[in-house]
Coordinates of C-alpha atoms in Angstrom, one line a residue:
Chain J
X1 CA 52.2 14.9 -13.4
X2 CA 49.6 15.7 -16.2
X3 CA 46.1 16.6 -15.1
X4 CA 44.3 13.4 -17.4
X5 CA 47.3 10.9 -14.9
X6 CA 45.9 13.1 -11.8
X7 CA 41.9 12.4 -13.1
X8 CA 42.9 8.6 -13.6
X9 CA 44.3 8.2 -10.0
X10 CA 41.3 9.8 -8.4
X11 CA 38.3 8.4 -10.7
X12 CA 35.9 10.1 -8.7
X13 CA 36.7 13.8 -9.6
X14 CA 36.9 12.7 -13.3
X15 CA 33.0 11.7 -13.0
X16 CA 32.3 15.1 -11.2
X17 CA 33.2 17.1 -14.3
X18 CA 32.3 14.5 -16.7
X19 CA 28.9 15.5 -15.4
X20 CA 29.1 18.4 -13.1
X21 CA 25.2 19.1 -13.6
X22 CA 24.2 15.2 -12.4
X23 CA 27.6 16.0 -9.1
X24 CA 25.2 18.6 -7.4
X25 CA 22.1 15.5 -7.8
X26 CA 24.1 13.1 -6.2
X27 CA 25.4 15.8 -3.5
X28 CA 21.8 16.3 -2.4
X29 CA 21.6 12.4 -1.9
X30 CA 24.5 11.8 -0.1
X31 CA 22.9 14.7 2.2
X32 CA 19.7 12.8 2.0
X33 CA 22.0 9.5 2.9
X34 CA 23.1 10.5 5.6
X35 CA 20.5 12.5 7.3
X36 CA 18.6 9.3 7.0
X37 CA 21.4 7.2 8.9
X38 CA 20.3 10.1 11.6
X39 CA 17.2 9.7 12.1
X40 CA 17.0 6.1 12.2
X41 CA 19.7 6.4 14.6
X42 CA 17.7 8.8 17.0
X43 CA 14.8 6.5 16.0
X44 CA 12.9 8.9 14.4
X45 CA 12.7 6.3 11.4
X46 CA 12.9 2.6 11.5
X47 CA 16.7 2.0 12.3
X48 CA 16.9 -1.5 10.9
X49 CA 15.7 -0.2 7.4
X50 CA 17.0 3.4 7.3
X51 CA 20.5 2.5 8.6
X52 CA 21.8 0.4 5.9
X53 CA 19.4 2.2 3.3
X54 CA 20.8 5.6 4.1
X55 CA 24.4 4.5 4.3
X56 CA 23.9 2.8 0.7
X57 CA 22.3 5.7 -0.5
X58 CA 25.0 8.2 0.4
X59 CA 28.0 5.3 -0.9
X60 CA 26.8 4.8 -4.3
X61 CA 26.3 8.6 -5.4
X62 CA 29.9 9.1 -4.1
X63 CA 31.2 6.0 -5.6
X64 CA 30.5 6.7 -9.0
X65 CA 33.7 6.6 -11.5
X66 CA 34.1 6.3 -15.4
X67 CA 32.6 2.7 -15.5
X68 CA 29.9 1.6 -18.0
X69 CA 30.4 -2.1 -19.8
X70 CA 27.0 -2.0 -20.9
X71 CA 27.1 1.7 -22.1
X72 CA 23.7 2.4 -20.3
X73 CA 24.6 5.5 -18.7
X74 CA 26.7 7.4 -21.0
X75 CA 30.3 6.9 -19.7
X76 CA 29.2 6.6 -15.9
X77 CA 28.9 4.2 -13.0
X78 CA 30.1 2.3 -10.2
X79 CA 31.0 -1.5 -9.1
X80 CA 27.9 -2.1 -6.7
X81 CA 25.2 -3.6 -9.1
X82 CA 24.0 -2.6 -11.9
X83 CA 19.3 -2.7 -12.0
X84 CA 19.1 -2.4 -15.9
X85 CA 21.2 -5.6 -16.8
X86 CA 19.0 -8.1 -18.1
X87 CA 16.5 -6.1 -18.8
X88 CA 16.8 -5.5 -22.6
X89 CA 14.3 -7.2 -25.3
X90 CA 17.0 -9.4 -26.4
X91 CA 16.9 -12.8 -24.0
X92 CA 20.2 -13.9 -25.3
X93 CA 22.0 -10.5 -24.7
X94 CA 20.4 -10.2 -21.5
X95 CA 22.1 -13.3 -20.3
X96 CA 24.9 -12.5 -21.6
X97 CA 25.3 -9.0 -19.8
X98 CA 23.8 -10.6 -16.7
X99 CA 26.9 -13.5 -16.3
X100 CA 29.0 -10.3 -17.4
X101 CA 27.8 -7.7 -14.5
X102 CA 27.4 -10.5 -12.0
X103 CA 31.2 -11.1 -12.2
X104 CA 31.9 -7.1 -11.6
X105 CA 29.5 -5.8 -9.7
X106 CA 29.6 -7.5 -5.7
X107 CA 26.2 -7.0 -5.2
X108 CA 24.7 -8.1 -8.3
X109 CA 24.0 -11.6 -7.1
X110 CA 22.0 -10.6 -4.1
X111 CA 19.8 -8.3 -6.7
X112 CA 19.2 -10.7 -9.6
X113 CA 18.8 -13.8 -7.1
X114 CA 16.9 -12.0 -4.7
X115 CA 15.7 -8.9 -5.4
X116 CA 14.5 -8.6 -8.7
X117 CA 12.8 -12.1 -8.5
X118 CA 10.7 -11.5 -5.5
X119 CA 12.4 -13.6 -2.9
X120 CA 13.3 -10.8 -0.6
X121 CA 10.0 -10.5 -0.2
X122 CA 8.7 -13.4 0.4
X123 CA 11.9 -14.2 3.2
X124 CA 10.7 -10.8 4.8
X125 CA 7.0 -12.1 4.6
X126 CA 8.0 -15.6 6.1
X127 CA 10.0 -14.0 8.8
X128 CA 7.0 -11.6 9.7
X129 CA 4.8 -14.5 9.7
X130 CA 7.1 -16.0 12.2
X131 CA 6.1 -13.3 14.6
X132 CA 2.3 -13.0 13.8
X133 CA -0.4 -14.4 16.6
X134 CA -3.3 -14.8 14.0
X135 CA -5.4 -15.3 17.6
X136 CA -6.0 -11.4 17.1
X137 CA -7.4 -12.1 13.7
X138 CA -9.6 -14.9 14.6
X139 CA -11.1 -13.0 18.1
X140 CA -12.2 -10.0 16.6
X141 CA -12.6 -10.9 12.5
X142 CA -15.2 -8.1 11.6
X143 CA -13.3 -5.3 13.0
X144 CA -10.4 -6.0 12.3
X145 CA -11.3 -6.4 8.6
X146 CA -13.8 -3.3 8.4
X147 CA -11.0 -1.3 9.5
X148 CA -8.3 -2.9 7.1
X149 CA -10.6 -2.5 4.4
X150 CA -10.8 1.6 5.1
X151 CA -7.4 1.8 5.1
X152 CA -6.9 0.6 1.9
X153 CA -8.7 4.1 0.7
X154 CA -5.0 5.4 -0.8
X155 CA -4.5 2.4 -3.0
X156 CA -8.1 2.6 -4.2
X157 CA -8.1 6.5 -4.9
X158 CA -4.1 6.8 -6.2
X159 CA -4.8 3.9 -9.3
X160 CA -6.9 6.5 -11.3
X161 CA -5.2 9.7 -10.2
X162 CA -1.7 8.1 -11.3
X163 CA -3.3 7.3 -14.6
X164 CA -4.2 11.0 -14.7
X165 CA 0.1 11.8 -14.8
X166 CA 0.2 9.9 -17.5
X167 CA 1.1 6.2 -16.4
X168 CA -0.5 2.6 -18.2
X169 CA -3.1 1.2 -16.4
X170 CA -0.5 -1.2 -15.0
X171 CA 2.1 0.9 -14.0
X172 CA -0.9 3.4 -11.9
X173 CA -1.6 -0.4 -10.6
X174 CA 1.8 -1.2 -9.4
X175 CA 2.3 2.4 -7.7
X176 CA -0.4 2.6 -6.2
X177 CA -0.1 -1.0 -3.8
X178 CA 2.4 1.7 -2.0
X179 CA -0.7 2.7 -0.3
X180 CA -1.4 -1.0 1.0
X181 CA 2.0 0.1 2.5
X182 CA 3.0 -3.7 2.7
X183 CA 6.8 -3.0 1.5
X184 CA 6.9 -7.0 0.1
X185 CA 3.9 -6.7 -1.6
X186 CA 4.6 -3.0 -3.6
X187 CA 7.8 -5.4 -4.6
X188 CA 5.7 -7.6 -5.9
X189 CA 3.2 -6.3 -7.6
X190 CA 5.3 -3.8 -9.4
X191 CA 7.8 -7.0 -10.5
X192 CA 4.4 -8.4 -11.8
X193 CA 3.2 -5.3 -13.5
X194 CA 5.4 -2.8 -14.1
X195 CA 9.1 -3.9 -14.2
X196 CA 10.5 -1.3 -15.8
X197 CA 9.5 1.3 -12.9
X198 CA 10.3 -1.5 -10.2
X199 CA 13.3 0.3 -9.1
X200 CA 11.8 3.5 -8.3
X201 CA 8.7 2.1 -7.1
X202 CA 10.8 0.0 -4.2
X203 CA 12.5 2.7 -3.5
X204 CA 10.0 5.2 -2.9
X205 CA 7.7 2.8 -1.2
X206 CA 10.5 2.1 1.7
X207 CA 11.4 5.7 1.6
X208 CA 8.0 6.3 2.4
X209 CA 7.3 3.6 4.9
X210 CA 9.8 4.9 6.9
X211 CA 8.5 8.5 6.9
X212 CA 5.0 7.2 7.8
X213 CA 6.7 6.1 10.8
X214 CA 7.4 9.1 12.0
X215 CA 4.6 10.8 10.2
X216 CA 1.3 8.8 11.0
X217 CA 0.9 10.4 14.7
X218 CA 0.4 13.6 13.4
X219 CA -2.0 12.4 10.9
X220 CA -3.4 10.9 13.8
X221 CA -3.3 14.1 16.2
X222 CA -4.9 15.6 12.9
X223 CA -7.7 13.8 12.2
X224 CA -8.3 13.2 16.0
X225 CA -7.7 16.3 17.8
X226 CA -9.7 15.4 21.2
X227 CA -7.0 14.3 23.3
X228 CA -9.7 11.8 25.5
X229 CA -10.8 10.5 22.3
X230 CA -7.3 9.4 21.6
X231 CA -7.0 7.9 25.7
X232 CA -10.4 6.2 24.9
X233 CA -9.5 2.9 26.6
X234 CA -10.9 -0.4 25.0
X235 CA -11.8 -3.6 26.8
X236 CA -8.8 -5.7 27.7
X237 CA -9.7 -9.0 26.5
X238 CA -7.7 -11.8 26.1
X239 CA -9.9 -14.0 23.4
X240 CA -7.0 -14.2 21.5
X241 CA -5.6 -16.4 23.7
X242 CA -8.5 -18.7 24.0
X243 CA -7.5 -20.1 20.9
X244 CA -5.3 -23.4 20.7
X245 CA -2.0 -24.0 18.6
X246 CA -3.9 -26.7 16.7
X247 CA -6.6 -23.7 16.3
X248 CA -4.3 -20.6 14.6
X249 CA -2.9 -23.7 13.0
X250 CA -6.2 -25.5 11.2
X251 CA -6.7 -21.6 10.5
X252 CA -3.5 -20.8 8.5
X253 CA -3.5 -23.7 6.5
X254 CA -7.3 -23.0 5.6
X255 CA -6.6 -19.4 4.6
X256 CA -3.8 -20.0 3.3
X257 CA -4.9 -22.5 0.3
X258 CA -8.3 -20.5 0.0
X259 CA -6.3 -17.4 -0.9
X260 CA -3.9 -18.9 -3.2
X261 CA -7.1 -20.7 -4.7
X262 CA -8.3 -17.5 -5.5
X263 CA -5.2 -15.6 -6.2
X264 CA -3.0 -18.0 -7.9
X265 CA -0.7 -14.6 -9.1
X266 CA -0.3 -13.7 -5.3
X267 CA 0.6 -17.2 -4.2
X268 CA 4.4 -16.9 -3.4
X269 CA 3.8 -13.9 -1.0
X270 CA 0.8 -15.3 0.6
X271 CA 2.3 -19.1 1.0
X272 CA 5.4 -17.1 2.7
X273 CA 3.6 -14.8 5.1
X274 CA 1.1 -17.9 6.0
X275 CA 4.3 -19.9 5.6
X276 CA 5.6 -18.5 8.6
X277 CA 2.5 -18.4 10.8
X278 CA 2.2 -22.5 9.9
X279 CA 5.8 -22.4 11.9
X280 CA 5.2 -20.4 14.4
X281 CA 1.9 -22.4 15.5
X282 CA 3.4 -26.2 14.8
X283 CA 5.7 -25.2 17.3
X284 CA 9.2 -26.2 15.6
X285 CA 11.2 -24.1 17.4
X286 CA 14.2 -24.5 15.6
X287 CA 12.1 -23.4 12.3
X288 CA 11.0 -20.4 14.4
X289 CA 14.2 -18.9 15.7
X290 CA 15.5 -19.4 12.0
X291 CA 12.9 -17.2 10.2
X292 CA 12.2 -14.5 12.9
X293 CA 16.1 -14.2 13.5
X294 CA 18.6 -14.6 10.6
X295 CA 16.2 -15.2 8.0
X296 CA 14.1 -12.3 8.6
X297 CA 17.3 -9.9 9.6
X298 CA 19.4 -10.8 7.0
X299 CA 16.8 -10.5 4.3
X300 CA 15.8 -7.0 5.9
X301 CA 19.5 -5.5 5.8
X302 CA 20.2 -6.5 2.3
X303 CA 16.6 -4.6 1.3
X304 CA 17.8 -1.6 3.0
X305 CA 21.0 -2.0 2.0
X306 CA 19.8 -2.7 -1.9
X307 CA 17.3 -0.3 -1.9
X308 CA 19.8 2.7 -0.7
X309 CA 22.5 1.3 -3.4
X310 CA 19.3 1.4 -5.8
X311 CA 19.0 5.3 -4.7
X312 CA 21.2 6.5 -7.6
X313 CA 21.2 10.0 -8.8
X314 CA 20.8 9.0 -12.5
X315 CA 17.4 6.5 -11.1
X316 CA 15.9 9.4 -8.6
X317 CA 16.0 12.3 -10.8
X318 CA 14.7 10.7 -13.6
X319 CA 11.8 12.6 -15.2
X320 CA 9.6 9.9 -15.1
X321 CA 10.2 9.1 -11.4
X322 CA 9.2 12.7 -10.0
X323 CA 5.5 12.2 -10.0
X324 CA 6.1 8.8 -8.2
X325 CA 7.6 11.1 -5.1
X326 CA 4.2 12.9 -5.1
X327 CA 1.7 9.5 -5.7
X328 CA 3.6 7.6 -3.5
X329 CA 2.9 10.0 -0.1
X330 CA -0.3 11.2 -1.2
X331 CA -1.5 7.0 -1.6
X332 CA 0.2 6.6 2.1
X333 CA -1.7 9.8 3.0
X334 CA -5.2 8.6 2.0
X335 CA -4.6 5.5 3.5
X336 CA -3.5 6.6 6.9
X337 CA -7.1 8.6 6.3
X338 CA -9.1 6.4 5.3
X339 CA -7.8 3.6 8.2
X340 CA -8.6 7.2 10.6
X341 CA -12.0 7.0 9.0
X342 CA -12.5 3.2 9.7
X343 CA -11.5 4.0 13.1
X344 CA -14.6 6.6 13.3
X345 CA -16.8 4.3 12.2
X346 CA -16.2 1.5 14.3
X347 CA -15.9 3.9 17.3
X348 CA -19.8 5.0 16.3
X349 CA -21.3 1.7 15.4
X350 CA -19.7 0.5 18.6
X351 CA -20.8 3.0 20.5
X352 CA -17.7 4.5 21.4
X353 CA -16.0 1.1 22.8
X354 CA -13.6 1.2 19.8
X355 CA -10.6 4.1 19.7
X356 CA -10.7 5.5 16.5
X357 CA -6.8 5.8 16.7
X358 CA -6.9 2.4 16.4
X359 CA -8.0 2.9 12.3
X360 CA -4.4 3.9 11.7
X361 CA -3.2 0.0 12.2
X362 CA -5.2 -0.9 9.5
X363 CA -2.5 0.2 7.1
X364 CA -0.7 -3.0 6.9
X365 CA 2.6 -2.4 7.6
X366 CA 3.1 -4.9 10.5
X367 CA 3.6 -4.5 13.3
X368 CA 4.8 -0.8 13.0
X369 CA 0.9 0.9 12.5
X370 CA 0.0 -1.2 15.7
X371 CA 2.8 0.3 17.3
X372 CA 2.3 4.0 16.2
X373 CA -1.0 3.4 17.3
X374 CA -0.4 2.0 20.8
X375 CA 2.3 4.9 20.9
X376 CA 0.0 7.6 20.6
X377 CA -3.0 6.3 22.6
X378 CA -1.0 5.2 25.6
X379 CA 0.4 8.9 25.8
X380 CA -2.8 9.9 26.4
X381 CA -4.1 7.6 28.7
X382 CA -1.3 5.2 29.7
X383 CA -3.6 3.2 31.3
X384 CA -5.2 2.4 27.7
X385 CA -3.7 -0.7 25.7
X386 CA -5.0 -1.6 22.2
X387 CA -2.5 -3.5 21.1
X388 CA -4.0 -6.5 21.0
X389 CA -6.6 -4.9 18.8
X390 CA -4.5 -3.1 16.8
X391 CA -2.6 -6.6 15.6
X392 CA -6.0 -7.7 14.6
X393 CA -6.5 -4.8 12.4
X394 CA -2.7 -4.6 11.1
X395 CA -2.8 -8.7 10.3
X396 CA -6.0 -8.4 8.2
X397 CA -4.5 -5.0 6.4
X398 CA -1.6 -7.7 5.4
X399 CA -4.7 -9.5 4.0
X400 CA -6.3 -7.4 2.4
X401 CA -3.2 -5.9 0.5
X402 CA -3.0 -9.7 -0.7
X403 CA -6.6 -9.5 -2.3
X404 CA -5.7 -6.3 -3.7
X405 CA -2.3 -7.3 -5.2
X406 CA -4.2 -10.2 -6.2
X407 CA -7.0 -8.8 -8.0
X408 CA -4.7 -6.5 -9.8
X409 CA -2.4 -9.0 -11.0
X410 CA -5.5 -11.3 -12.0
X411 CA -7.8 -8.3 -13.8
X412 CA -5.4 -5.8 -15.6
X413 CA -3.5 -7.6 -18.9
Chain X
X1 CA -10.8 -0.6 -18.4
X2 CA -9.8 2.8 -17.3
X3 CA -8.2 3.4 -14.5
X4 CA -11.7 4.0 -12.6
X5 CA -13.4 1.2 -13.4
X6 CA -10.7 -1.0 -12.6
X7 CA -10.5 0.6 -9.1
X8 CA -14.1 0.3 -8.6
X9 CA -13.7 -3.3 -9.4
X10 CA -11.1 -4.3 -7.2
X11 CA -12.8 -2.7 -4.4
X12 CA -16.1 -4.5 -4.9
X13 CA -13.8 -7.9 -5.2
X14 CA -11.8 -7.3 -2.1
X15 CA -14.7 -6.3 -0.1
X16 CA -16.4 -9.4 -1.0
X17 CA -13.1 -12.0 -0.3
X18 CA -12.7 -10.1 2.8
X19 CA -15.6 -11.0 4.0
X20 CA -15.4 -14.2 2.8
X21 CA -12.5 -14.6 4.8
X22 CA -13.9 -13.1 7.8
X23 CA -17.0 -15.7 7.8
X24 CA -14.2 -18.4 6.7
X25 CA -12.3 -17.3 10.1
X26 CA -16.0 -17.2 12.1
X27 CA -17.0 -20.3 10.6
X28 CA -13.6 -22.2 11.5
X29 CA -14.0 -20.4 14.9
X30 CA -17.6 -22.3 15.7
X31 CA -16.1 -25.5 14.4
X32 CA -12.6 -25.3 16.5
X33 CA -14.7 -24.3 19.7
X34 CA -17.4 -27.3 19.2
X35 CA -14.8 -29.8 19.0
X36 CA -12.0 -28.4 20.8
X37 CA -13.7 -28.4 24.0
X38 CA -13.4 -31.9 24.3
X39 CA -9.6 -31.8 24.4
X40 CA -9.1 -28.5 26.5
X41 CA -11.6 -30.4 28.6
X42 CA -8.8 -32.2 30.4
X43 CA -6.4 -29.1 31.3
X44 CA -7.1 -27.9 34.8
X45 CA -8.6 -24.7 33.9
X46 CA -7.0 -21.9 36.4
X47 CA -3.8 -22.8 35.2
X48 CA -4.5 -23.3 32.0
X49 CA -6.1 -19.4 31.7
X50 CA -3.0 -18.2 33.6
X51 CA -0.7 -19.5 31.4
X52 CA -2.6 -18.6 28.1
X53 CA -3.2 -14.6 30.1
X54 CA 0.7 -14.7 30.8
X55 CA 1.5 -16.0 27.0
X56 CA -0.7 -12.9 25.5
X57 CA 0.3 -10.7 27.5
X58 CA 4.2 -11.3 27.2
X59 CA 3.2 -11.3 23.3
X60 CA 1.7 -8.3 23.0
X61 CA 5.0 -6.4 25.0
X62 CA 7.2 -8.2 23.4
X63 CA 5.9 -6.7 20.2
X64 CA 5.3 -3.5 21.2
X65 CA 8.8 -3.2 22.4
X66 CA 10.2 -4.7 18.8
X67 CA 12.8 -2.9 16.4
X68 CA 10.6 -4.0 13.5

């Protein structure tokens, strides 16, 4: 048997030394891959992104052969999607390549339908709106926003720092929305803005999301080293119970056309998340089950899974992705600060009825920031819940990412 | 704009809409209160707070103790 027949039967090792530089790369991924897979199994990281996402991750840098009908990546690639097709200046080419990919590649359909367009997103945002009591908006407004509004600090403070490593205006824009660490709406915006560093953008923000899981309580421990400070119990109220169906209901709707008034650019993701809240609080059950069950599942494995298949050796190490490693965590960093700082402030002006670890659930992502934060206070002082606080906060950060994503899209041509 | 200014910006504007939203959600509060009374009115009371107590309470575990 000749050595090019051996090379043919086993593709694999014929793209190794095709590229033996790029085989170490994608070795370190694979590690990455599966050490993700790990810790979302020991629950160190969110399990329902990092399971599919790592799996993905380590699959497509081991599945790569001598495969490349578009010629975009000299001689390589594999049979799972392919993010560059359609994306040429030429619209009748693009077309062309896209009907061409979409009948190789098995996952291409769920990119170009769903992921490249947005619409993962806003299935995500209708399934979290599903599960959102805006009561805990409406009981405690001012807090919840002052707080939310702090913990925007990272994507404030990244836009002109990322501008600095040499990115437009709009691509600094579109990275740094990861620190509104709203996963949907970092999709979003860097569709709107910057689709050419979309990929690497998503990726990195989820990447990170899931590390500020893990990472956020000892920001927290950090920033608030008195361990009573942390137990500081709060009030248990229930105001946010007080309010009616018809209430949270009359609510949505009003917010809901306000914002998209204002923020016509935002509209898809804010008519989704407010979508869902418009369900939960009309009561149609059978609406309901469908958006916070398969709806919102379904659209969450195929993100990880996407995302991970997305995490390709040639896309990660490219040069111009590297300082996105570095703006991405230090925009999550400053936020987590600045929602610690919020925290402080409320705690003062309150006069020490607020917990300051409650800041942290200003960063949007819902509902894990509430959680971290209910996590950390209640081993403290288990007697101390601020969950029902913390929702407020983490709602309104969802909010105020919207402005933000908003604004952006609206002031920067 | 540089990069700054921009920032600077969209702070000022989502510090402003946030509080308009805030008031918007005060506002609708007042109004929902005035002329929801009326209607909630009519529930016995006690059970009515036990339920709604029960409801929040079972929300806020049953988030808490999510995947998500």
């Amino acid at each position: 048997m000749s050595f090019e027949l051996f090379l043919s039967a086993f593709q694999g090792v014929e793209a190794v030394l095709h590229n033996p530089g790029m085989f170490l790369a994608r070795l370190g991924l694979i590690a990455l891959g599966i050490f993700l897979i790990y810790l979302g199994k020991k629950g160190i990281l969110e399990p329902l992104l990092m399971i599919p996402m790592g799996l993905g991750m380590a699959v497509i840098n081991a599945s790569v052969m001598m495969f490349d009908p578009l010629g975009l990546h000299g001689g390589l690639g594999t049979l799972f999607l392919e993010a560059q097709a359609g994306a040429g200046p030429d619209p009748v080419k693009n077309a062309a390549d896209l009907m061409y990919i979409m009948g190789i590649d098995w996952l291409q359909p769920i990119y170009t339908f769903t992921f490249s367009n947005g619409l993962i997103a806003c299935l995500v945002f209708m399934g979290i709106g599903s599960l959102l009591d805006v009561g805990f908006v409406m009981a405690r407004p001012f807090l919840s926003i002052v707080i939310a509004l702090f913990a925007e600090l990272g994507t404030i403070v990244t836009l002109p720092i990322a501008q600095l490593f040499g990115y437009t205006t709009k691509q600094a824009a579109a990275i740094s929305m990861v620190g509104g660490a709203d996963g949907p709406m970092v999709l979003f915006t860097s569709l709107k803005l910057a689709p050419e560093l979309f990929v690497p953008i998503a990726v990195v923000a989820y990447l990170y999301l899931g590390l500020a899981y893990g990472g956020y309580p000892y920001l927290i421990r950090l920033l608030i080293p008195s361990t009573k400070l942390r137990g500081t119990p709060m009030k248990a109220d229930n105001k946010a119970s007080q309010f009616s169906s018809g209430s949270k209901l009359a609510f949505a709707v009003v917010a809901c056309v306000v914002l998209c008034f204002l923020f016509p650019v935002a509209a898809p993701l804010l008519f989704s998340l407010f979508f869902g809240i418009v369900i939960r609080e009309s009561g149609i059950k059978q609406f309901q089950e469908l958006l916070n069950g398969p709806v919102l599942y379904t659209a969450t494995m195929f993100l990880g899974l996407t995302l991970g298949i997305l995490c390709e050796a040639n896309t990660i190490f490219d040069p111009k992705v590297l300082p996105l490693l570095l703006l991405g965590i230090l925009a999550l960093l400053l936020s987590g600060i600045g929602g610690i700082i919020g925290g402080y402030v409320a705690y003062l002006f309150t006069g020490g009825k607020v917990n300051p670890v409650l800041g942290i659930a200003g960063v949007s992502c819902v509902p894990t920031t509430a959680k971290v934060a209910q996590k950390v206070v209640q081993k403290e002082n288990p007697q101390a819940i601020i969950m029902q606080y913390a929702l407020g906060a983490s709602v309104m950060g969802v909010i105020t990412s919207a402005i933000i994503a908003g604004v952006f899209c609206s002031i920067i041509k | 704009m540089d990069g700054l200014s921009i920032s600077l910006t969209t702070a000022v504007i989502t510090i402003i809409v946030s509080f308009l939203v805030a008031v918007i959600i005060k506002v609708m509060v007042m109004i929902l209160d005035k002329f929801g009374s009326k209607i909630e009115a009519q529930v016995p009371v006690a059970v009515d707070s036990v339920k709604a107590d029960d409801s929040d309470i079972a929300a806020v575990i049953a988030i808490a103790n999510s995947n998500l």
